[in-house]
């Protein structure tokens, strides 16, 4: 991974074999990024995507193992219990042009990925919500 910061934007390049979530988590931790958005494109040969079934409070995973374009990578950055929390969704296109997408659980770069992180000067926490969704929901810091 290489990256450059320009004002409130980090321009990131991931290379062959790098895993998206762990690489971006490391960068956010190292640079003390507490809030922001992520967008990107690239190529991957492995992805684990999921769909959250609210009624059953369960993720259903799909593993994709083939050459794919990362047609879209979008998400946000917050914190949970003081640690980096990435919430990313992605769409992957295979050589037939079929699109598979969902909540990104893992993805490995096969060629490269160009990713932009737009930081926001805020502290956004995630708190587990047992009552309504069983998900980690955004909670705003009243001092922002």
Short mmCIF file of N, CA and C in Angstrom, two decimals:
data_model
loop_
_atom_site.label_atom_id
_atom_site.label_comp_id
_atom_site.label_asym_id
_atom_site.label_seq_id
_atom_site.Cartn_x
_atom_site.Cartn_y
_atom_site.Cartn_z
N UNK A 1 0.85 -1.17 0.00
CA UNK A 1 0.00 0.00 0.00
C UNK A 1 0.90 1.23 0.00
N UNK A 2 0.53 2.16 -0.86
CA UNK A 2 1.14 3.48 -0.80
C UNK A 2 0.00 4.48 -0.75
N UNK A 3 0.27 5.62 -0.13
CA UNK A 3 -0.76 6.66 -0.08
C UNK A 3 -0.14 8.02 0.08
N UNK A 4 -0.94 9.00 -0.26
CA UNK A 4 -0.54 10.40 -0.12
C UNK A 4 -1.72 11.18 0.42
N UNK A 5 -1.43 12.11 1.31
CA UNK A 5 -2.48 12.96 1.87
C UNK A 5 -2.45 14.31 1.17
N UNK A 6 -3.62 14.76 0.74
CA UNK A 6 -3.79 16.10 0.16
C UNK A 6 -4.95 16.74 0.91
N UNK A 7 -4.63 17.65 1.81
CA UNK A 7 -5.61 18.29 2.70
C UNK A 7 -6.39 17.21 3.46
N UNK A 8 -7.70 17.10 3.26
CA UNK A 8 -8.48 16.12 4.02
C UNK A 8 -8.74 14.83 3.23
N UNK A 9 -7.95 14.58 2.19
CA UNK A 9 -8.15 13.39 1.36
C UNK A 9 -6.87 12.55 1.33
N UNK A 10 -7.04 11.25 1.52
CA UNK A 10 -5.95 10.31 1.36
C UNK A 10 -6.18 9.57 0.05
N UNK A 11 -5.18 9.59 -0.82
CA UNK A 11 -5.23 8.87 -2.09
C UNK A 11 -4.40 7.61 -1.88
N UNK A 12 -5.05 6.44 -2.06
CA UNK A 12 -4.44 5.16 -1.68
C UNK A 12 -4.33 4.25 -2.90
N UNK A 13 -3.19 3.57 -3.00
CA UNK A 13 -3.05 2.50 -3.99
C UNK A 13 -2.76 1.21 -3.26
N UNK A 14 -3.61 0.21 -3.49
CA UNK A 14 -3.36 -1.13 -2.98
C UNK A 14 -2.80 -1.96 -4.12
N UNK A 15 -1.93 -2.90 -3.78
CA UNK A 15 -1.25 -3.71 -4.78
C UNK A 15 -1.62 -5.19 -4.65
N UNK A 16 -1.11 -5.99 -5.57
CA UNK A 16 -1.39 -7.42 -5.66
C UNK A 16 -1.24 -8.09 -4.30
N UNK A 17 -2.28 -8.85 -3.94
CA UNK A 17 -2.25 -9.64 -2.72
C UNK A 17 -2.73 -8.93 -1.47
N UNK A 18 -2.87 -7.61 -1.52
CA UNK A 18 -3.29 -6.87 -0.33
C UNK A 18 -4.79 -7.05 -0.09
N UNK A 19 -5.16 -7.12 1.17
CA UNK A 19 -6.55 -7.27 1.56
C UNK A 19 -7.10 -5.88 1.87
N UNK A 20 -8.25 -5.55 1.32
CA UNK A 20 -8.79 -4.19 1.41
C UNK A 20 -9.05 -3.75 2.85
N UNK A 21 -9.85 -4.51 3.59
CA UNK A 21 -10.25 -4.08 4.93
C UNK A 21 -9.07 -3.93 5.88
N UNK A 22 -8.18 -4.91 5.90
CA UNK A 22 -7.05 -4.82 6.83
C UNK A 22 -6.11 -3.69 6.45
N UNK A 23 -5.89 -3.48 5.15
CA UNK A 23 -5.01 -2.39 4.70
C UNK A 23 -5.58 -1.03 5.07
N UNK A 24 -6.88 -0.82 4.82
CA UNK A 24 -7.49 0.47 5.12
C UNK A 24 -7.64 0.69 6.62
N UNK A 25 -7.89 -0.38 7.37
CA UNK A 25 -7.96 -0.26 8.83
C UNK A 25 -6.61 0.17 9.38
N UNK A 26 -5.55 -0.43 8.87
CA UNK A 26 -4.19 -0.08 9.30
C UNK A 26 -3.90 1.40 9.01
N UNK A 27 -4.24 1.85 7.80
CA UNK A 27 -4.01 3.25 7.44
C UNK A 27 -4.79 4.19 8.36
N UNK A 28 -6.07 3.89 8.58
CA UNK A 28 -6.90 4.75 9.43
C UNK A 28 -6.39 4.79 10.87
N UNK A 29 -5.92 3.68 11.35
CA UNK A 29 -5.37 3.62 12.70
C UNK A 29 -4.08 4.43 12.79
N UNK A 30 -3.21 4.21 11.83
CA UNK A 30 -1.92 4.91 11.79
C UNK A 30 -2.08 6.42 11.66
N UNK A 31 -3.04 6.85 10.85
CA UNK A 31 -3.25 8.28 10.60
C UNK A 31 -4.28 8.90 11.54
N UNK A 32 -4.80 8.10 12.48
CA UNK A 32 -5.78 8.56 13.48
C UNK A 32 -7.04 9.17 12.84
N UNK A 33 -7.53 8.49 11.80
CA UNK A 33 -8.75 8.92 11.12
C UNK A 33 -9.94 8.40 11.93
N UNK A 34 -10.81 9.30 12.39
CA UNK A 34 -11.94 8.91 13.23
C UNK A 34 -13.27 8.95 12.48
N UNK A 35 -13.31 9.62 11.33
CA UNK A 35 -14.56 9.69 10.55
C UNK A 35 -14.23 10.05 9.11
N UNK A 36 -15.03 9.50 8.19
CA UNK A 36 -14.81 9.82 6.79
C UNK A 36 -15.56 8.88 5.88
N UNK A 37 -15.33 9.07 4.59
CA UNK A 37 -15.94 8.20 3.59
C UNK A 37 -14.85 7.57 2.74
N UNK A 38 -15.19 6.43 2.15
CA UNK A 38 -14.26 5.68 1.32
C UNK A 38 -14.93 5.39 -0.01
N UNK A 39 -14.19 5.57 -1.10
CA UNK A 39 -14.68 5.16 -2.42
C UNK A 39 -13.50 4.65 -3.23
N UNK A 40 -13.78 3.69 -4.12
CA UNK A 40 -12.68 3.15 -4.90
C UNK A 40 -13.13 2.22 -6.01
N UNK A 41 -12.14 1.85 -6.82
CA UNK A 41 -12.30 0.89 -7.90
C UNK A 41 -11.01 0.08 -7.98
N UNK A 42 -11.03 -1.01 -8.75
CA UNK A 42 -9.82 -1.81 -8.89
C UNK A 42 -10.12 -3.19 -9.42
N UNK A 43 -9.27 -4.14 -9.04
CA UNK A 43 -9.41 -5.52 -9.49
C UNK A 43 -9.14 -6.45 -8.31
N UNK A 44 -9.93 -7.52 -8.22
CA UNK A 44 -9.78 -8.48 -7.13
C UNK A 44 -9.95 -9.89 -7.68
N UNK A 45 -9.38 -10.85 -6.95
CA UNK A 45 -9.57 -12.26 -7.33
C UNK A 45 -10.19 -13.07 -6.20
N UNK A 46 -10.54 -12.39 -5.12
CA UNK A 46 -11.24 -13.03 -4.01
C UNK A 46 -12.09 -11.97 -3.31
N UNK A 47 -13.31 -12.33 -2.98
CA UNK A 47 -14.16 -11.43 -2.19
C UNK A 47 -15.12 -12.26 -1.37
N UNK A 48 -15.38 -11.77 -0.18
CA UNK A 48 -16.39 -12.34 0.71
C UNK A 48 -17.37 -11.21 0.98
N UNK A 49 -18.57 -11.35 0.44
CA UNK A 49 -19.60 -10.31 0.61
C UNK A 49 -20.78 -10.91 1.36
N UNK A 50 -21.54 -10.04 2.00
CA UNK A 50 -22.65 -10.54 2.79
C UNK A 50 -23.90 -9.72 2.65
N UNK A 51 -24.98 -10.33 3.04
CA UNK A 51 -26.28 -9.69 3.12
C UNK A 51 -26.80 -9.93 4.53
N UNK A 52 -27.22 -8.86 5.21
CA UNK A 52 -27.75 -8.99 6.56
C UNK A 52 -29.25 -9.16 6.50
N UNK A 53 -29.72 -10.29 7.01
CA UNK A 53 -31.15 -10.55 7.07
C UNK A 53 -31.65 -10.05 8.43
N UNK A 54 -32.33 -8.91 8.41
CA UNK A 54 -32.73 -8.22 9.64
C UNK A 54 -33.61 -9.10 10.52
N UNK A 55 -34.60 -9.75 9.94
CA UNK A 55 -35.54 -10.56 10.73
C UNK A 55 -34.84 -11.66 11.51
N UNK A 56 -33.79 -12.26 10.92
CA UNK A 56 -33.06 -13.34 11.58
C UNK A 56 -31.78 -12.85 12.26
N UNK A 57 -31.45 -11.56 12.03
CA UNK A 57 -30.23 -10.97 12.59
C UNK A 57 -29.01 -11.83 12.27
N UNK A 58 -28.89 -12.12 10.97
CA UNK A 58 -27.83 -13.02 10.52
C UNK A 58 -27.29 -12.56 9.18
N UNK A 59 -25.96 -12.65 9.04
CA UNK A 59 -25.33 -12.38 7.75
C UNK A 59 -25.28 -13.66 6.93
N UNK A 60 -25.56 -13.52 5.65
CA UNK A 60 -25.42 -14.61 4.70
C UNK A 60 -24.24 -14.24 3.81
N UNK A 61 -23.23 -15.07 3.79
CA UNK A 61 -22.02 -14.77 3.03
C UNK A 61 -21.99 -15.44 1.68
N UNK A 62 -21.30 -14.78 0.76
CA UNK A 62 -21.03 -15.32 -0.57
C UNK A 62 -19.55 -15.13 -0.86
N UNK A 63 -18.88 -16.21 -1.22
CA UNK A 63 -17.46 -16.15 -1.57
C UNK A 63 -17.34 -16.12 -3.09
N UNK A 64 -16.58 -15.17 -3.59
CA UNK A 64 -16.31 -15.04 -5.02
C UNK A 64 -14.81 -15.26 -5.23
N UNK A 65 -14.45 -16.23 -6.07
CA UNK A 65 -13.04 -16.51 -6.34
C UNK A 65 -12.83 -16.62 -7.84
N UNK A 66 -12.60 -15.48 -8.46
CA UNK A 66 -12.31 -15.40 -9.89
C UNK A 66 -11.79 -13.99 -10.16
N UNK A 67 -11.33 -13.74 -11.35
CA UNK A 67 -10.88 -12.39 -11.70
C UNK A 67 -12.10 -11.49 -11.82
N UNK A 68 -12.06 -10.37 -11.09
CA UNK A 68 -13.21 -9.46 -11.07
C UNK A 68 -12.74 -8.02 -11.07
N UNK A 69 -13.56 -7.17 -11.65
CA UNK A 69 -13.38 -5.73 -11.50
C UNK A 69 -14.10 -5.32 -10.23
N UNK A 70 -13.50 -4.45 -9.46
CA UNK A 70 -14.21 -3.82 -8.35
C UNK A 70 -14.94 -2.64 -8.99
N UNK A 71 -16.19 -2.85 -9.32
CA UNK A 71 -16.97 -1.84 -10.03
C UNK A 71 -17.31 -0.67 -9.12
N UNK A 72 -17.41 -0.95 -7.83
CA UNK A 72 -17.72 0.10 -6.87
C UNK A 72 -17.33 -0.35 -5.47
N UNK A 73 -16.69 0.53 -4.75
CA UNK A 73 -16.35 0.32 -3.35
C UNK A 73 -16.73 1.60 -2.63
N UNK A 74 -17.66 1.50 -1.68
CA UNK A 74 -18.14 2.68 -0.96
C UNK A 74 -18.36 2.34 0.51
N UNK A 75 -18.16 3.33 1.35
CA UNK A 75 -18.43 3.09 2.76
C UNK A 75 -18.01 4.25 3.63
N UNK A 76 -17.95 3.95 4.93
CA UNK A 76 -17.61 5.02 5.87
C UNK A 76 -16.70 4.50 6.97
N UNK A 77 -16.13 5.47 7.67
CA UNK A 77 -15.19 5.21 8.76
C UNK A 77 -15.77 5.78 10.04
N UNK A 78 -15.74 4.99 11.08
CA UNK A 78 -16.12 5.46 12.41
C UNK A 78 -15.24 4.70 13.40
N UNK A 79 -15.62 4.72 14.67
CA UNK A 79 -14.89 4.00 15.71
C UNK A 79 -15.87 3.16 16.51
N UNK A 80 -15.40 2.04 17.00
CA UNK A 80 -16.17 1.21 17.92
C UNK A 80 -15.22 0.81 19.04
N UNK A 81 -15.58 1.20 20.24
CA UNK A 81 -14.76 0.92 21.42
C UNK A 81 -13.33 1.41 21.21
N UNK A 82 -13.21 2.59 20.59
CA UNK A 82 -11.91 3.23 20.40
C UNK A 82 -11.09 2.73 19.24
N UNK A 83 -11.59 1.74 18.50
CA UNK A 83 -10.84 1.18 17.37
C UNK A 83 -11.52 1.53 16.05
N UNK A 84 -10.74 1.51 14.98
CA UNK A 84 -11.26 1.80 13.64
C UNK A 84 -12.37 0.82 13.30
N UNK A 85 -13.47 1.35 12.76
CA UNK A 85 -14.61 0.55 12.33
C UNK A 85 -14.95 0.96 10.90
N UNK A 86 -14.73 0.07 9.95
CA UNK A 86 -15.06 0.34 8.56
C UNK A 86 -16.36 -0.36 8.20
N UNK A 87 -17.24 0.38 7.55
CA UNK A 87 -18.49 -0.20 7.05
C UNK A 87 -18.47 0.02 5.54
N UNK A 88 -18.14 -1.06 4.81
CA UNK A 88 -17.97 -0.97 3.36
C UNK A 88 -18.92 -1.89 2.61
N UNK A 89 -19.37 -1.41 1.47
CA UNK A 89 -20.13 -2.23 0.52
C UNK A 89 -19.36 -2.21 -0.79
N UNK A 90 -19.51 -3.28 -1.57
CA UNK A 90 -18.78 -3.36 -2.83
C UNK A 90 -19.60 -4.11 -3.88
N UNK A 91 -19.32 -3.77 -5.13
CA UNK A 91 -19.90 -4.48 -6.27
C UNK A 91 -18.75 -5.01 -7.12
N UNK A 92 -18.81 -6.29 -7.45
CA UNK A 92 -17.77 -6.95 -8.24
C UNK A 92 -18.37 -7.45 -9.54
N UNK A 93 -17.65 -7.24 -10.65
CA UNK A 93 -18.11 -7.69 -11.96
C UNK A 93 -17.18 -8.78 -12.49
N UNK A 94 -17.76 -9.91 -12.92
CA UNK A 94 -16.94 -10.97 -13.49
C UNK A 94 -16.77 -10.75 -15.00
N UNK A 95 -16.09 -11.67 -15.68
CA UNK A 95 -15.79 -11.46 -17.11
C UNK A 95 -17.03 -11.50 -17.99
N UNK A 96 -18.14 -12.05 -17.49
CA UNK A 96 -19.39 -12.03 -18.23
C UNK A 96 -20.19 -10.75 -17.96
N UNK A 97 -19.67 -9.91 -17.10
CA UNK A 97 -20.36 -8.66 -16.77
C UNK A 97 -21.41 -8.81 -15.68
N UNK A 98 -21.47 -9.97 -15.07
CA UNK A 98 -22.41 -10.17 -13.96
C UNK A 98 -21.89 -9.42 -12.74
N UNK A 99 -22.80 -8.78 -12.03
CA UNK A 99 -22.46 -8.01 -10.84
C UNK A 99 -22.92 -8.74 -9.59
N UNK A 100 -22.02 -8.81 -8.61
CA UNK A 100 -22.33 -9.36 -7.30
C UNK A 100 -21.94 -8.31 -6.28
N UNK A 101 -22.82 -8.04 -5.34
CA UNK A 101 -22.48 -7.00 -4.38
C UNK A 101 -23.09 -7.24 -3.02
N UNK A 102 -22.60 -6.47 -2.07
CA UNK A 102 -23.13 -6.54 -0.72
C UNK A 102 -22.16 -5.94 0.27
N UNK A 103 -22.37 -6.27 1.53
CA UNK A 103 -21.51 -5.82 2.61
C UNK A 103 -20.15 -6.50 2.45
N UNK A 104 -19.07 -5.71 2.41
CA UNK A 104 -17.74 -6.28 2.19
C UNK A 104 -17.18 -6.83 3.50
N UNK A 105 -16.88 -8.13 3.47
CA UNK A 105 -16.28 -8.78 4.64
C UNK A 105 -14.80 -9.03 4.43
N UNK A 106 -14.38 -9.17 3.16
CA UNK A 106 -12.98 -9.36 2.84
C UNK A 106 -12.83 -9.31 1.32
N UNK A 107 -11.69 -8.81 0.85
CA UNK A 107 -11.39 -8.84 -0.59
C UNK A 107 -9.88 -8.73 -0.78
N UNK A 108 -9.38 -9.49 -1.75
CA UNK A 108 -7.95 -9.50 -2.04
C UNK A 108 -7.71 -8.91 -3.44
N UNK A 109 -6.78 -7.99 -3.51
CA UNK A 109 -6.46 -7.31 -4.77
C UNK A 109 -5.67 -8.25 -5.69
N UNK A 110 -6.07 -8.27 -6.98
CA UNK A 110 -5.36 -9.09 -7.97
C UNK A 110 -4.44 -8.27 -8.86
N UNK A 111 -4.68 -7.00 -8.98
CA UNK A 111 -3.81 -6.13 -9.79
C UNK A 111 -3.51 -4.85 -9.02
N UNK A 112 -4.53 -4.02 -8.84
CA UNK A 112 -4.39 -2.78 -8.10
C UNK A 112 -5.76 -2.27 -7.70
N UNK A 113 -5.78 -1.32 -6.79
CA UNK A 113 -7.02 -0.64 -6.42
C UNK A 113 -6.68 0.82 -6.14
N UNK A 114 -7.52 1.71 -6.64
CA UNK A 114 -7.39 3.15 -6.40
C UNK A 114 -8.51 3.53 -5.45
N UNK A 115 -8.13 4.02 -4.28
CA UNK A 115 -9.11 4.30 -3.23
C UNK A 115 -8.89 5.71 -2.69
N UNK A 116 -9.99 6.42 -2.50
CA UNK A 116 -9.94 7.76 -1.90
C UNK A 116 -10.63 7.71 -0.56
N UNK A 117 -9.97 8.28 0.44
CA UNK A 117 -10.56 8.42 1.77
C UNK A 117 -10.72 9.91 2.04
N UNK A 118 -11.95 10.35 2.19
CA UNK A 118 -12.26 11.74 2.52
C UNK A 118 -12.50 11.80 4.03
N UNK A 119 -11.64 12.49 4.74
CA UNK A 119 -11.77 12.55 6.19
C UNK A 119 -12.67 13.70 6.61
N UNK A 120 -13.29 13.51 7.77
CA UNK A 120 -14.18 14.50 8.36
C UNK A 120 -13.69 14.74 9.79
N UNK A 121 -13.55 15.99 10.22
CA UNK A 121 -13.07 16.26 11.58
C UNK A 121 -14.17 16.03 12.62
N UNK A 122 -14.49 14.78 12.85
CA UNK A 122 -15.55 14.42 13.79
C UNK A 122 -15.17 13.14 14.50
N UNK A 123 -15.88 12.86 15.57
CA UNK A 123 -15.73 11.59 16.28
C UNK A 123 -17.08 10.89 16.20
N UNK A 124 -17.12 9.82 15.45
CA UNK A 124 -18.35 9.05 15.28
C UNK A 124 -18.11 7.66 15.83
N UNK A 125 -18.94 7.26 16.78
CA UNK A 125 -18.82 5.95 17.41
C UNK A 125 -19.90 5.01 16.90
N UNK A 126 -19.64 3.73 16.99
CA UNK A 126 -20.62 2.69 16.70
C UNK A 126 -21.00 2.02 18.02
N UNK A 127 -22.29 1.80 18.19
CA UNK A 127 -22.80 1.16 19.40
C UNK A 127 -23.74 0.05 18.98
N UNK A 128 -23.57 -1.11 19.57
CA UNK A 128 -24.43 -2.25 19.24
C UNK A 128 -25.86 -1.97 19.69
N UNK A 129 -26.80 -2.19 18.77
CA UNK A 129 -28.22 -1.94 19.03
C UNK A 129 -28.97 -3.27 19.07
N UNK A 130 -29.15 -3.80 20.25
CA UNK A 130 -29.82 -5.09 20.42
C UNK A 130 -31.31 -5.00 20.13
N UNK A 131 -31.94 -3.90 20.52
CA UNK A 131 -33.39 -3.78 20.44
C UNK A 131 -33.97 -3.80 19.04
N UNK A 132 -33.44 -2.97 18.13
CA UNK A 132 -34.10 -2.82 16.83
C UNK A 132 -33.48 -3.63 15.70
N UNK A 133 -32.15 -3.66 15.60
CA UNK A 133 -31.56 -4.27 14.41
C UNK A 133 -30.52 -5.34 14.69
N UNK A 134 -29.90 -5.31 15.84
CA UNK A 134 -28.80 -6.23 16.09
C UNK A 134 -27.54 -5.82 15.36
N UNK A 135 -27.45 -4.56 14.96
CA UNK A 135 -26.30 -4.02 14.24
C UNK A 135 -25.57 -2.97 15.07
N UNK A 136 -24.37 -2.62 14.63
CA UNK A 136 -23.60 -1.54 15.25
C UNK A 136 -24.00 -0.24 14.57
N UNK A 137 -24.75 0.60 15.27
CA UNK A 137 -25.28 1.83 14.70
C UNK A 137 -24.43 3.04 15.05
N UNK A 138 -24.48 4.05 14.19
CA UNK A 138 -23.76 5.30 14.42
C UNK A 138 -24.35 6.03 15.63
N UNK A 139 -23.46 6.51 16.47
CA UNK A 139 -23.84 7.36 17.60
C UNK A 139 -22.91 8.58 17.53
N UNK A 140 -23.51 9.77 17.56
CA UNK A 140 -22.71 10.98 17.43
C UNK A 140 -22.19 11.45 18.77
N UNK A 141 -20.98 11.98 18.76
CA UNK A 141 -20.37 12.58 19.94
C UNK A 141 -20.96 13.98 20.08
N UNK A 142 -21.63 14.29 21.18
CA UNK A 142 -22.27 15.60 21.33
C UNK A 142 -21.27 16.76 21.37
N UNK A 143 -19.98 16.46 21.52
CA UNK A 143 -18.98 17.54 21.54
C UNK A 143 -18.49 17.91 20.14
N UNK A 144 -18.97 17.21 19.10
CA UNK A 144 -18.57 17.54 17.72
C UNK A 144 -19.15 18.86 17.29
#
